[in-house]
């Protein structure tokens, strides 16, 4: 979550500070063509090198998040900016793995870029849901697209931390949990211990996407960051399909449980000893194949 006083001027990078200082403030957005104005400025960045384009791209994302736009305009801007953001992220230098993590204050430029994208996507989702009238309810495909991008960018943020041994930006996990709780509360995801029902189309299942992200973080945690995400990422969808989220109320007193606490800014964790009381969240029940993989990484057993 980006606080109200958040500013890119606070980025802890002398080089970026210099680049930002050299950037001129774009003209005010005309409300009647807000989306096209933003997309037009972003389109011009393709002709510039990353060093010149990145500060402007990040400023546009920050400015878009603060701008008063319609839901439809936000969707247009998000579709426009997705490719430049991914291209910029791919072109940024990666940190030295195992180097000084530096804590939350040393979030890398790539992490900040993903954070800004997620913040804008979240605002877009909420604006779309508020605008579910006859005027904008004609295309639920836009809403599904926004949700797809949110889960993908969350997973990208989580994988970045794993692959480059960096701390996740504050609230990464809490925001992911909040997104899923939001969908459950609105009745868009229905949970039970035996099956799940989704109101989304066949190509997208929010519960599966959430469980994929949970299993990504859980694998990293249970293996103490020894697992290679490229190796196990292809297995995540199958694991997620076979994983269950259960109400903790009926499991008090049991041992060997994996907790997903939605009020905590952390991935799932293994409960030490018996569960003594309920909590806000779920018990994660991964399949045996997931447990076999963890044993393989930790103890060298055959999967």
PDB file of N, CA and C in Angstrom, residues 140-150:
ATOM      1  N   UNK A 140     -17.604  -7.431 -18.532  1.00  0.00           N
ATOM      2  CA  UNK A 140     -16.955  -7.987 -17.349  1.00  0.00           C
ATOM      3  C   UNK A 140     -15.563  -8.490 -17.695  1.00  0.00           C
ATOM      4  N   UNK A 141     -15.282  -8.596 -18.992  1.00  0.00           N
ATOM      5  CA  UNK A 141     -13.947  -9.003 -19.420  1.00  0.00           C
ATOM      6  C   UNK A 141     -12.884  -8.037 -18.942  1.00  0.00           C
ATOM      7  N   UNK A 142     -13.208  -6.750 -18.871  1.00  0.00           N
ATOM      8  CA  UNK A 142     -12.253  -5.762 -18.362  1.00  0.00           C
ATOM      9  C   UNK A 142     -11.934  -6.032 -16.899  1.00  0.00           C
ATOM     10  N   UNK A 143     -12.959  -6.344 -16.137  1.00  0.00           N
ATOM     11  CA  UNK A 143     -12.769  -6.615 -14.715  1.00  0.00           C
ATOM     12  C   UNK A 143     -11.905  -7.855 -14.510  1.00  0.00           C
ATOM     13  N   UNK A 144     -12.185  -8.896 -15.269  1.00  0.00           N
ATOM     14  CA  UNK A 144     -11.393 -10.123 -15.168  1.00  0.00           C
ATOM     15  C   UNK A 144      -9.950  -9.846 -15.570  1.00  0.00           C
ATOM     16  N   UNK A 145      -9.764  -9.030 -16.602  1.00  0.00           N
ATOM     17  CA  UNK A 145      -8.402  -8.691 -17.038  1.00  0.00           C
ATOM     18  C   UNK A 145      -7.646  -7.987 -15.918  1.00  0.00           C
ATOM     19  N   UNK A 146      -8.297  -7.035 -15.254  1.00  0.00           N
ATOM     20  CA  UNK A 146      -7.647  -6.313 -14.154  1.00  0.00           C
ATOM     21  C   UNK A 146      -7.245  -7.282 -13.048  1.00  0.00           C
ATOM     22  N   UNK A 147      -8.136  -8.196 -12.693  1.00  0.00           N
ATOM     23  CA  UNK A 147      -7.824  -9.178 -11.649  1.00  0.00           C
ATOM     24  C   UNK A 147      -6.677 -10.089 -12.072  1.00  0.00           C
ATOM     25  N   UNK A 148      -6.683 -10.520 -13.316  1.00  0.00           N
ATOM     26  CA  UNK A 148      -5.579 -11.346 -13.814  1.00  0.00           C
ATOM     27  C   UNK A 148      -4.253 -10.624 -13.648  1.00  0.00           C
ATOM     28  N   UNK A 149      -4.236  -9.355 -14.029  1.00  0.00           N
ATOM     29  CA  UNK A 149      -2.991  -8.593 -13.932  1.00  0.00           C
ATOM     30  C   UNK A 149      -2.568  -8.407 -12.482  1.00  0.00           C
ATOM     31  N   UNK A 150      -3.520  -8.202 -11.590  1.00  0.00           N
ATOM     32  CA  UNK A 150      -3.175  -8.035 -10.177  1.00  0.00           C
ATOM     33  C   UNK A 150      -2.485  -9.281  -9.631  1.00  0.00           C
TER      34      UNK A 150
END
